[in-house]
Coordinates of C-alpha atoms in Angstrom, one line a residue:
M25 CA 118.5 48.4 79.9
T26 CA 117.8 49.6 83.4
R27 CA 116.1 53.0 83.5
D28 CA 118.0 55.6 85.7
P29 CA 115.6 56.3 88.7
H30 CA 116.7 59.9 88.7
H31 CA 115.1 60.5 85.2
D32 CA 111.3 58.7 86.6
D33 CA 111.6 61.1 89.6
L34 CA 112.3 64.3 87.8
G35 CA 109.9 64.1 85.5
D36 CA 107.5 62.8 88.3
F37 CA 107.9 65.9 90.0
L38 CA 107.7 68.3 87.0
R39 CA 104.3 66.4 86.2
A40 CA 103.5 67.0 89.9
R41 CA 104.3 70.7 90.3
R42 CA 102.3 71.3 86.7
S43 CA 99.2 69.5 87.7
E44 CA 99.1 71.8 90.8
L45 CA 98.7 75.2 89.1
S46 CA 96.2 76.4 87.0
P47 CA 96.4 78.5 83.7
D48 CA 94.2 81.4 85.8
A49 CA 97.3 81.5 88.2
V50 CA 99.9 82.0 85.5
G51 CA 98.3 84.4 83.7
L52 CA 97.0 81.9 81.0
P53 CA 93.7 81.9 79.2
A54 CA 91.3 78.2 80.6
G55 CA 90.4 77.2 77.3
G56 CA 87.6 74.6 76.6
A57 CA 87.6 71.4 78.6
R58 CA 90.7 69.8 80.1
R59 CA 91.4 66.7 80.4
V60 CA 94.2 66.8 82.7
A61 CA 94.1 68.9 86.0
G62 CA 96.7 71.9 85.9
L63 CA 98.8 73.0 83.1
R64 CA 99.6 71.3 79.8
R65 CA 103.3 70.4 78.6
E66 CA 102.9 73.3 75.7
E67 CA 101.4 75.8 78.1
V68 CA 104.6 75.0 80.8
A69 CA 107.0 75.1 77.6
A70 CA 105.5 78.8 76.6
L71 CA 105.6 79.9 80.2
A72 CA 109.5 78.8 80.4
A73 CA 110.1 80.2 76.7
I74 CA 111.5 76.6 75.0
S75 CA 109.7 74.4 72.5
T76 CA 107.3 71.9 73.7
D77 CA 109.2 69.0 72.2
Y78 CA 112.2 70.0 74.2
Y79 CA 109.7 69.8 77.6
T80 CA 108.2 66.5 76.5
R81 CA 111.3 64.7 76.2
L82 CA 113.0 66.4 79.6
E83 CA 109.8 65.1 81.5
Q84 CA 110.5 61.9 79.7
G85 CA 113.7 61.6 80.6
R86 CA 115.3 61.4 77.4
I87 CA 117.6 64.9 77.6
Q88 CA 119.1 66.9 80.4
A89 CA 118.4 70.5 80.6
S90 CA 120.7 73.0 81.4
R91 CA 120.8 75.8 84.1
S92 CA 118.8 78.8 82.1
V93 CA 116.0 76.2 81.5
L94 CA 115.9 75.0 84.8
D95 CA 115.7 78.6 85.9
S96 CA 113.1 79.0 83.5
L97 CA 111.0 76.2 84.7
A98 CA 111.2 77.3 88.5
R99 CA 109.8 80.4 87.3
A100 CA 107.3 79.0 85.1
L101 CA 105.7 76.2 88.0
R102 CA 106.4 79.2 90.7
L103 CA 108.5 76.3 92.6
D104 CA 109.6 78.1 96.4
D105 CA 113.2 77.5 97.5
D106 CA 113.0 73.8 98.5
Q107 CA 111.4 73.3 95.4
R108 CA 113.7 74.9 93.0
A109 CA 116.6 73.3 95.1
Y110 CA 115.1 69.8 94.7
L111 CA 114.6 70.4 90.7
Y112 CA 118.2 71.3 90.5
E113 CA 119.5 68.2 92.5
L114 CA 117.4 66.1 90.6
A115 CA 118.7 67.2 87.4
A116 CA 122.7 67.4 88.6
R117 CA 122.5 63.9 89.8
G118 CA 122.1 62.2 86.2
D119 CA 125.5 63.7 85.8
R120 CA 127.3 61.6 88.8
R121 CA 126.8 58.0 90.3
P122 CA 125.1 58.2 93.5
T123 CA 127.1 57.2 96.8
P124 CA 124.9 54.2 98.3
R125 CA 124.3 54.7 102.3
L126 CA 124.8 52.1 104.4
P127 CA 122.2 51.6 107.2
R128 CA 122.9 52.6 110.7
S129 CA 121.3 51.3 113.4
T130 CA 124.2 53.4 116.5
A131 CA 125.9 56.7 116.5
Q132 CA 129.5 57.1 117.3
P133 CA 129.9 57.2 121.0
Q134 CA 130.6 61.0 121.2
L135 CA 127.6 61.6 119.6
Q136 CA 125.7 59.9 122.6
R137 CA 127.7 61.2 125.2
M138 CA 126.3 64.7 123.9
L139 CA 122.8 63.5 124.0
D140 CA 123.1 62.2 127.1
D141 CA 124.6 65.2 128.8
M142 CA 121.3 67.1 127.9
P143 CA 119.5 66.0 130.8
H144 CA 116.2 68.1 130.2
T145 CA 116.2 68.4 126.3
P146 CA 114.6 65.8 124.6
A147 CA 116.9 64.9 121.1
F148 CA 117.4 62.0 118.6
V149 CA 119.3 61.7 115.9
I150 CA 117.7 60.8 112.4
G151 CA 119.4 59.7 109.3
P152 CA 117.9 60.6 105.6
R153 CA 115.8 58.1 105.5
T154 CA 114.3 58.9 109.0
E155 CA 116.1 56.1 110.6
I156 CA 116.4 57.0 114.3
V157 CA 120.3 55.9 115.3
A158 CA 120.5 57.6 119.0
W159 CA 118.8 59.3 121.3
N160 CA 118.7 60.5 125.0
A161 CA 116.1 59.7 127.9
M162 CA 114.3 62.8 127.4
G163 CA 113.6 61.9 123.7
A164 CA 112.7 58.3 124.8
A165 CA 110.1 59.9 127.1
L166 CA 108.5 62.7 124.9
I167 CA 108.2 60.4 121.8
T168 CA 108.4 56.8 122.3
D169 CA 110.9 54.2 124.0
F170 CA 113.0 53.7 120.7
G171 CA 115.0 51.1 122.0
E172 CA 112.0 48.5 122.2
I173 CA 111.8 48.6 118.4
P174 CA 113.7 46.9 116.0
A175 CA 116.8 48.5 114.3
E176 CA 115.3 47.9 111.1
Q177 CA 112.1 48.8 111.8
R178 CA 113.2 52.2 113.4
Y179 CA 112.1 55.0 111.2
F180 CA 110.3 58.0 112.5
I181 CA 108.4 57.9 109.4
R182 CA 107.2 54.1 109.7
L183 CA 106.2 55.2 113.5
L184 CA 103.8 58.0 112.5
F185 CA 101.9 55.2 110.5
T186 CA 102.0 52.3 112.2
N187 CA 102.2 53.4 115.7
P188 CA 98.7 54.4 116.8
A189 CA 100.3 56.4 120.2
M190 CA 102.3 58.8 117.2
R191 CA 98.5 59.5 115.8
D192 CA 97.5 60.6 119.5
L193 CA 101.0 62.4 120.1
Y194 CA 100.2 64.7 117.5
A195 CA 97.8 67.4 117.3
D196 CA 98.4 68.0 113.8
W197 CA 99.3 64.7 112.8
E198 CA 98.6 65.1 109.2
G199 CA 100.3 67.7 108.6
V200 CA 103.4 66.1 110.8
S201 CA 103.4 63.3 108.5
R202 CA 103.0 65.0 105.3
L203 CA 106.0 67.3 106.2
A204 CA 108.1 63.8 107.2
I205 CA 107.3 62.6 103.5
A206 CA 108.2 65.9 101.9
Q207 CA 111.4 65.8 104.4
V208 CA 112.3 62.4 103.1
R209 CA 111.9 63.0 99.6
M210 CA 114.3 66.4 99.6
H211 CA 117.0 64.5 101.9
N212 CA 117.2 61.8 99.5
A213 CA 117.4 63.2 95.9
N214 CA 120.8 62.7 95.4
N215 CA 120.8 59.3 96.2
P216 CA 118.0 57.9 93.5
G217 CA 117.9 54.0 93.8
D218 CA 118.4 53.2 97.3
E219 CA 116.5 49.9 98.1
R220 CA 116.4 50.3 101.5
L221 CA 114.4 53.5 101.2
A222 CA 112.4 51.9 98.3
A223 CA 111.8 49.0 100.6
L224 CA 110.2 51.5 103.2
V225 CA 108.1 53.3 100.8
R226 CA 106.6 49.8 99.7
E227 CA 105.9 48.6 103.1
L228 CA 103.9 51.9 104.0
S229 CA 102.5 52.4 100.5
G230 CA 100.7 49.2 100.8
L231 CA 99.9 49.5 104.8
D232 CA 98.2 52.9 104.3
G233 CA 96.4 54.7 101.9
Q234 CA 97.2 58.1 102.6
F235 CA 100.8 57.5 102.8
R236 CA 100.5 56.3 99.3
R237 CA 98.6 59.5 98.4
W238 CA 101.3 62.0 99.9
W239 CA 104.0 60.1 98.2
A240 CA 102.6 60.4 95.1
A241 CA 102.3 64.5 95.3
H242 CA 106.1 64.9 95.3
D243 CA 106.1 67.6 97.5
V244 CA 109.6 68.9 99.2
A245 CA 110.8 70.3 102.2
T246 CA 114.2 70.9 104.2
R247 CA 114.2 69.1 107.7
D248 CA 115.7 72.9 109.5
T249 CA 113.2 73.9 112.5
G250 CA 109.5 74.3 113.6
T251 CA 107.3 74.3 116.3
K252 CA 105.0 71.3 117.3
H253 CA 101.9 70.6 119.3
L254 CA 102.0 67.6 121.1
H255 CA 99.4 65.8 123.6
H256 CA 101.5 64.1 125.8
P257 CA 100.2 60.9 127.8
V258 CA 102.0 61.8 131.6
V259 CA 102.6 66.0 131.0
G260 CA 99.8 66.7 129.0
D261 CA 99.4 69.6 125.6
L262 CA 103.0 70.9 124.8
R263 CA 104.0 73.3 122.1
L264 CA 107.7 73.1 121.5
D265 CA 110.4 74.4 118.9
W266 CA 112.5 71.9 117.3
N267 CA 116.0 72.3 115.5
A268 CA 117.7 70.0 113.5
V269 CA 121.3 70.3 113.6
T270 CA 123.6 68.7 111.2
W271 CA 126.4 66.4 113.1
A272 CA 129.7 67.6 111.1
A273 CA 131.4 64.2 111.4
E274 CA 128.6 62.4 109.2
P275 CA 126.7 65.4 107.5
D276 CA 124.0 62.4 106.8
L277 CA 122.9 62.9 110.3
Q278 CA 120.7 65.5 112.4
I279 CA 120.5 66.1 116.2
I280 CA 116.6 66.9 116.8
A281 CA 116.4 68.9 119.9
W282 CA 113.2 69.9 121.2
T283 CA 113.1 73.4 123.8
A284 CA 110.3 75.6 125.2
E285 CA 110.6 79.2 125.8
P286 CA 111.4 79.7 129.4
G287 CA 108.6 80.6 131.5
T288 CA 106.1 78.9 129.6
P289 CA 104.1 76.3 130.8
S290 CA 105.6 73.8 128.2
H291 CA 109.0 74.5 129.4
D292 CA 107.7 73.5 133.1
S293 CA 106.2 70.8 131.7
L294 CA 109.7 69.6 129.7
R295 CA 110.9 69.8 133.8
L296 CA 108.5 67.6 134.8
L297 CA 109.0 65.2 132.2
A298 CA 112.8 65.4 132.8
L299 CA 111.6 64.0 136.6
W300 CA 109.5 61.4 135.0
A301 CA 112.2 59.9 132.8
A302 CA 115.0 60.2 135.3
E303 CA 112.4 57.9 137.9
R304 CA 111.9 55.5 134.8
S305 CA 115.2 54.7 134.3
R306 CA 115.9 54.4 137.5
P307 CA 116.9 50.8 138.7
T308 CA 114.5 49.2 140.8
R309 CA 116.0 48.1 144.1
S310 CA 115.1 44.7 146.1
P311 CA 113.5 45.2 149.1
T312 CA 116.0 44.8 152.5
R313 CA 115.2 42.0 154.8

């Protein structure tokens, strides 16, 4: 019998979260020598006011938990808002069949037009697997020329680990990469068994030990907003705010737009980058005779 992927994900997530907590952190006595890092199953069960057998069967994917039990587990494991939402999504998806997501390589024309009408704002469109499906000239100038990357390899998370220039671009490459992994987990919680994502994870796990360890940590985060420090090869240091806006016509897609506060050096540098991008995209004219 084929095992439902959501059972493994839920169990792995619970194990990862209890491994991060110490007895002291939750008000329990440490006891003697411990065979595992973090909390034992029986300790989590006691904190959640459920039996150890019930919790064990839940972690093993043999039962489904009620909302009240999930609430108790979320409190016991000290889950933050993103982790709590992910827990509920993992538990709920066992009641429904996932909707397969088709791979995309292009966006709707009106979305591309909107991006092209933002001459000073770097922007690209990203899917749940971090597939890059559209971008504007400034997005290519800021990050990389996405058009030179084959569509089947055009995943932001893949670029972070396979393109050396990305490690130079982001001042906090590790933080950016770990956040990207956490976001991938969060935005694919309702689609277990996605073969395209599984293939990407297998590839990167085989190529990079850091990716393999960070993926196994089962961290989760919502893709919403933040600030990044970049070392750009053309305009130098940039501190940019990024925002993720969901495209209503296709809710799986998000527009990532980068901005800087007016009057700051980064804002001026974006204007210089826009000039550079416009010059680079200008057709080369043959000399007149």
